[in-house]
Each structure stands twice: as structure tokens, then as C-alpha cells.
Short mmCIF file of N, CA and C in Angstrom, two decimals:
data_model
loop_
_atom_site.label_atom_id
_atom_site.label_comp_id
_atom_site.label_asym_id
_atom_site.label_seq_id
_atom_site.Cartn_x
_atom_site.Cartn_y
_atom_site.Cartn_z
N MET N 133 0.82 -1.19 0.00
CA MET N 133 0.00 0.00 0.00
C MET N 133 0.87 1.26 0.00
N PHE N 134 1.89 1.25 0.86
CA PHE N 134 2.76 2.42 0.95
C PHE N 134 3.50 2.68 -0.35
N SER N 135 3.94 1.59 -1.01
CA SER N 135 4.69 1.78 -2.25
C SER N 135 3.81 2.37 -3.35
N SER N 136 2.55 1.97 -3.41
CA SER N 136 1.66 2.55 -4.42
C SER N 136 1.40 4.02 -4.13
N LEU N 137 1.27 4.38 -2.85
CA LEU N 137 1.10 5.79 -2.51
C LEU N 137 2.33 6.61 -2.92
N MET N 138 3.50 6.06 -2.69
CA MET N 138 4.73 6.76 -3.07
C MET N 138 4.86 6.89 -4.58
N ILE N 139 4.60 5.81 -5.30
CA ILE N 139 4.72 5.84 -6.76
C ILE N 139 3.76 6.85 -7.36
N PHE N 140 2.50 6.80 -6.94
CA PHE N 140 1.51 7.71 -7.50
C PHE N 140 1.76 9.15 -7.05
N GLY N 141 2.29 9.33 -5.86
CA GLY N 141 2.65 10.68 -5.42
C GLY N 141 3.79 11.25 -6.25
N ILE N 142 4.77 10.43 -6.56
CA ILE N 142 5.88 10.87 -7.41
C ILE N 142 5.37 11.17 -8.82
N LEU N 143 4.46 10.33 -9.32
CA LEU N 143 3.88 10.59 -10.64
C LEU N 143 3.12 11.91 -10.67
N GLN N 144 2.44 12.24 -9.59
CA GLN N 144 1.74 13.53 -9.53
C GLN N 144 2.74 14.67 -9.60
N GLY N 145 3.85 14.53 -8.94
CA GLY N 145 4.88 15.57 -9.01
C GLY N 145 5.49 15.69 -10.39
N ILE N 146 5.74 14.55 -11.01
CA ILE N 146 6.31 14.56 -12.36
C ILE N 146 5.32 15.14 -13.36
N SER N 147 4.04 14.87 -13.15
CA SER N 147 3.04 15.39 -14.09
C SER N 147 3.02 16.91 -14.10
N ASN N 148 3.39 17.53 -13.00
CA ASN N 148 3.48 19.00 -12.98
C ASN N 148 4.59 19.50 -13.90
N GLY N 149 5.57 18.65 -14.16
CA GLY N 149 6.64 19.00 -15.08
C GLY N 149 6.14 19.22 -16.50
N MET N 150 5.02 18.61 -16.83
CA MET N 150 4.44 18.84 -18.16
C MET N 150 4.03 20.30 -18.32
N PHE N 151 3.52 20.91 -17.27
CA PHE N 151 3.15 22.32 -17.34
C PHE N 151 4.39 23.20 -17.41
N MET N 152 5.47 22.77 -16.77
CA MET N 152 6.72 23.49 -16.88
C MET N 152 7.23 23.43 -18.33
N LEU N 153 7.13 22.25 -18.93
CA LEU N 153 7.51 22.09 -20.32
C LEU N 153 6.65 22.96 -21.23
N LEU N 154 5.38 23.02 -20.93
CA LEU N 154 4.47 23.86 -21.71
C LEU N 154 4.85 25.34 -21.59
N ALA N 155 5.27 25.75 -20.40
CA ALA N 155 5.70 27.14 -20.21
C ALA N 155 6.98 27.44 -20.98
N ILE N 156 7.86 26.45 -21.08
CA ILE N 156 9.11 26.64 -21.82
C ILE N 156 8.85 26.69 -23.32
N VAL N 157 8.02 25.77 -23.81
CA VAL N 157 7.74 25.68 -25.25
C VAL N 157 6.91 26.87 -25.72
N GLY N 158 5.97 27.28 -24.93
CA GLY N 158 5.07 28.36 -25.34
C GLY N 158 3.71 27.80 -25.73
N LYS N 159 2.98 28.55 -26.50
CA LYS N 159 1.63 28.14 -26.88
C LYS N 159 1.69 26.93 -27.80
N ASN N 160 1.19 25.81 -27.30
CA ASN N 160 1.13 24.59 -28.09
C ASN N 160 -0.11 23.82 -27.62
N TYR N 161 -1.11 23.81 -28.47
CA TYR N 161 -2.41 23.24 -28.09
C TYR N 161 -2.31 21.76 -27.76
N SER N 162 -1.61 20.98 -28.58
CA SER N 162 -1.53 19.53 -28.34
C SER N 162 -0.73 19.22 -27.07
N LEU N 163 0.31 20.00 -26.79
CA LEU N 163 1.07 19.80 -25.55
C LEU N 163 0.23 20.19 -24.33
N MET N 164 -0.60 21.21 -24.48
CA MET N 164 -1.49 21.60 -23.39
C MET N 164 -2.49 20.48 -23.09
N ILE N 165 -3.06 19.89 -24.13
CA ILE N 165 -4.00 18.79 -23.94
C ILE N 165 -3.31 17.61 -23.27
N ALA N 166 -2.09 17.29 -23.71
CA ALA N 166 -1.34 16.19 -23.11
C ALA N 166 -1.03 16.48 -21.64
N ALA N 167 -0.64 17.72 -21.34
CA ALA N 167 -0.31 18.08 -19.96
C ALA N 167 -1.53 17.97 -19.05
N ILE N 168 -2.67 18.43 -19.52
CA ILE N 168 -3.90 18.35 -18.72
C ILE N 168 -4.32 16.90 -18.53
N PHE N 169 -4.25 16.11 -19.60
CA PHE N 169 -4.63 14.70 -19.49
C PHE N 169 -3.73 13.95 -18.52
N ILE N 170 -2.42 14.13 -18.65
CA ILE N 170 -1.47 13.41 -17.78
C ILE N 170 -1.65 13.85 -16.33
N GLU N 171 -1.85 15.13 -16.11
CA GLU N 171 -2.03 15.62 -14.73
C GLU N 171 -3.30 15.07 -14.11
N GLN N 172 -4.38 15.07 -14.85
CA GLN N 172 -5.65 14.55 -14.34
C GLN N 172 -5.57 13.04 -14.10
N PHE N 173 -4.93 12.33 -15.01
CA PHE N 173 -4.80 10.88 -14.87
C PHE N 173 -3.96 10.52 -13.64
N CYS N 174 -2.83 11.19 -13.46
CA CYS N 174 -1.98 10.91 -12.30
C CYS N 174 -2.67 11.33 -11.00
N SER N 175 -3.42 12.40 -11.04
CA SER N 175 -4.18 12.83 -9.86
C SER N 175 -5.23 11.79 -9.49
N ALA N 176 -5.90 11.24 -10.49
CA ALA N 176 -6.90 10.21 -10.21
C ALA N 176 -6.26 8.95 -9.62
N LEU N 177 -5.11 8.57 -10.13
CA LEU N 177 -4.41 7.40 -9.58
C LEU N 177 -4.03 7.63 -8.12
N GLY N 178 -3.54 8.81 -7.82
CA GLY N 178 -3.18 9.14 -6.44
C GLY N 178 -4.39 9.16 -5.53
N THR N 179 -5.50 9.67 -6.01
CA THR N 179 -6.73 9.71 -5.21
C THR N 179 -7.24 8.31 -4.93
N VAL N 180 -7.21 7.45 -5.92
CA VAL N 180 -7.66 6.07 -5.72
C VAL N 180 -6.78 5.35 -4.71
N ALA N 181 -5.48 5.53 -4.81
CA ALA N 181 -4.56 4.90 -3.86
C ALA N 181 -4.80 5.43 -2.45
N PHE N 182 -5.05 6.73 -2.34
CA PHE N 182 -5.28 7.32 -1.02
C PHE N 182 -6.60 6.83 -0.41
N VAL N 183 -7.63 6.73 -1.21
CA VAL N 183 -8.91 6.21 -0.70
C VAL N 183 -8.77 4.75 -0.27
N ALA N 184 -8.03 3.96 -1.04
CA ALA N 184 -7.79 2.58 -0.64
C ALA N 184 -7.01 2.52 0.67
N PHE N 185 -6.06 3.42 0.84
CA PHE N 185 -5.30 3.49 2.09
C PHE N 185 -6.20 3.86 3.26
N LEU N 186 -7.09 4.84 3.05
CA LEU N 186 -8.02 5.22 4.11
C LEU N 186 -8.96 4.08 4.47
N MET N 187 -9.41 3.36 3.48
CA MET N 187 -10.31 2.23 3.75
C MET N 187 -9.59 1.13 4.52
N ALA N 188 -8.30 0.96 4.26
CA ALA N 188 -7.53 -0.04 5.01
C ALA N 188 -7.33 0.39 6.46
N LEU N 189 -7.31 1.69 6.71
CA LEU N 189 -7.12 2.19 8.07
C LEU N 189 -8.38 2.09 8.92
N CYS N 190 -9.53 2.10 8.29
CA CYS N 190 -10.80 2.13 9.02
C CYS N 190 -11.09 0.80 9.70
N ASP N 191 -11.58 0.89 10.92
CA ASP N 191 -12.07 -0.28 11.64
C ASP N 191 -13.50 -0.52 11.19
N HIS N 192 -13.86 -1.77 10.97
CA HIS N 192 -15.18 -2.09 10.44
C HIS N 192 -16.33 -1.64 11.36
N ARG N 193 -16.07 -1.55 12.64
CA ARG N 193 -17.12 -1.11 13.56
C ARG N 193 -17.40 0.38 13.45
N TYR N 194 -16.38 1.17 13.06
CA TYR N 194 -16.52 2.62 13.03
C TYR N 194 -16.24 3.18 11.63
N THR N 195 -16.54 2.42 10.62
CA THR N 195 -16.16 2.79 9.26
C THR N 195 -16.72 4.14 8.84
N ALA N 196 -17.99 4.38 9.05
CA ALA N 196 -18.61 5.62 8.59
C ALA N 196 -17.98 6.84 9.27
N THR N 197 -17.78 6.75 10.57
CA THR N 197 -17.22 7.88 11.30
C THR N 197 -15.78 8.14 10.89
N GLN N 198 -14.99 7.08 10.87
CA GLN N 198 -13.59 7.25 10.53
C GLN N 198 -13.41 7.71 9.09
N PHE N 199 -14.18 7.14 8.18
CA PHE N 199 -14.04 7.52 6.78
C PHE N 199 -14.54 8.95 6.56
N ALA N 200 -15.41 9.43 7.41
CA ALA N 200 -15.85 10.82 7.30
C ALA N 200 -14.77 11.77 7.80
N TYR N 201 -13.99 11.37 8.79
CA TYR N 201 -12.97 12.25 9.34
C TYR N 201 -11.67 12.25 8.57
N TYR N 202 -11.25 11.12 8.03
CA TYR N 202 -9.94 11.02 7.37
C TYR N 202 -9.77 11.99 6.19
N PRO N 203 -10.75 12.14 5.30
CA PRO N 203 -10.54 13.12 4.22
C PRO N 203 -10.41 14.56 4.72
N HIS N 204 -11.04 14.86 5.85
CA HIS N 204 -10.90 16.20 6.41
C HIS N 204 -9.48 16.44 6.91
N PHE N 205 -8.85 15.38 7.43
CA PHE N 205 -7.46 15.50 7.85
C PHE N 205 -6.57 15.74 6.64
N GLN N 206 -6.89 15.12 5.52
CA GLN N 206 -6.13 15.33 4.29
C GLN N 206 -6.20 16.79 3.87
N ARG N 207 -7.38 17.38 3.91
CA ARG N 207 -7.54 18.78 3.55
C ARG N 207 -6.80 19.69 4.52
N LEU N 208 -6.81 19.33 5.79
CA LEU N 208 -6.10 20.12 6.79
C LEU N 208 -4.61 20.13 6.50
N VAL N 209 -4.08 18.98 6.16
CA VAL N 209 -2.65 18.88 5.84
C VAL N 209 -2.32 19.70 4.59
N ALA N 210 -3.23 19.77 3.65
CA ALA N 210 -2.98 20.54 2.43
C ALA N 210 -2.83 22.03 2.72
N PHE N 211 -3.46 22.52 3.78
CA PHE N 211 -3.36 23.93 4.12
C PHE N 211 -2.11 24.26 4.92
N ILE N 212 -1.48 23.25 5.47
CA ILE N 212 -0.29 23.49 6.32
C ILE N 212 0.95 23.67 5.49
#
């Protein structure tokens, strides 16, 4: 689980490099489409891995409560 989170997190970081490449190249419609697609795809992979991680952390007796709180902690960390 941890390795998939790391891999997809690194892919999310690398996908931002596509926008850097777009800034270097200049206006290029096909490169812009590729950059948006790759960024969205890598973001979706990271989100799926994170949700799977959260589901693995939840205790079956308190699943609804814990699963309601964990995404809020993720948002809190994003602001820090």
C-alpha cells in the first residue's frame, strides 16, 4: 500500500513538469491537452490509492465515522 502511494505521489509531481515544459515551449495546443490529461490521470491514480489506504485504516465497527474524518485531515494537511 505504501509503495503505491509513493509511486503515484511521485507521478503527480512529475506530471506537474508537463506544465513546466508547456511554459518553456510556449503556446502549443496539443502539448497543453497532453499536460492536462497526464495531470488529471496521475491525480486520479493518487486519489484512488489514497482512498484505498483510508479504507484499510478504518475499523469495520466505526467505518462511517472514521471515513468521514480522514478526508478532512487530508484537507487540513494541504493547508499546512
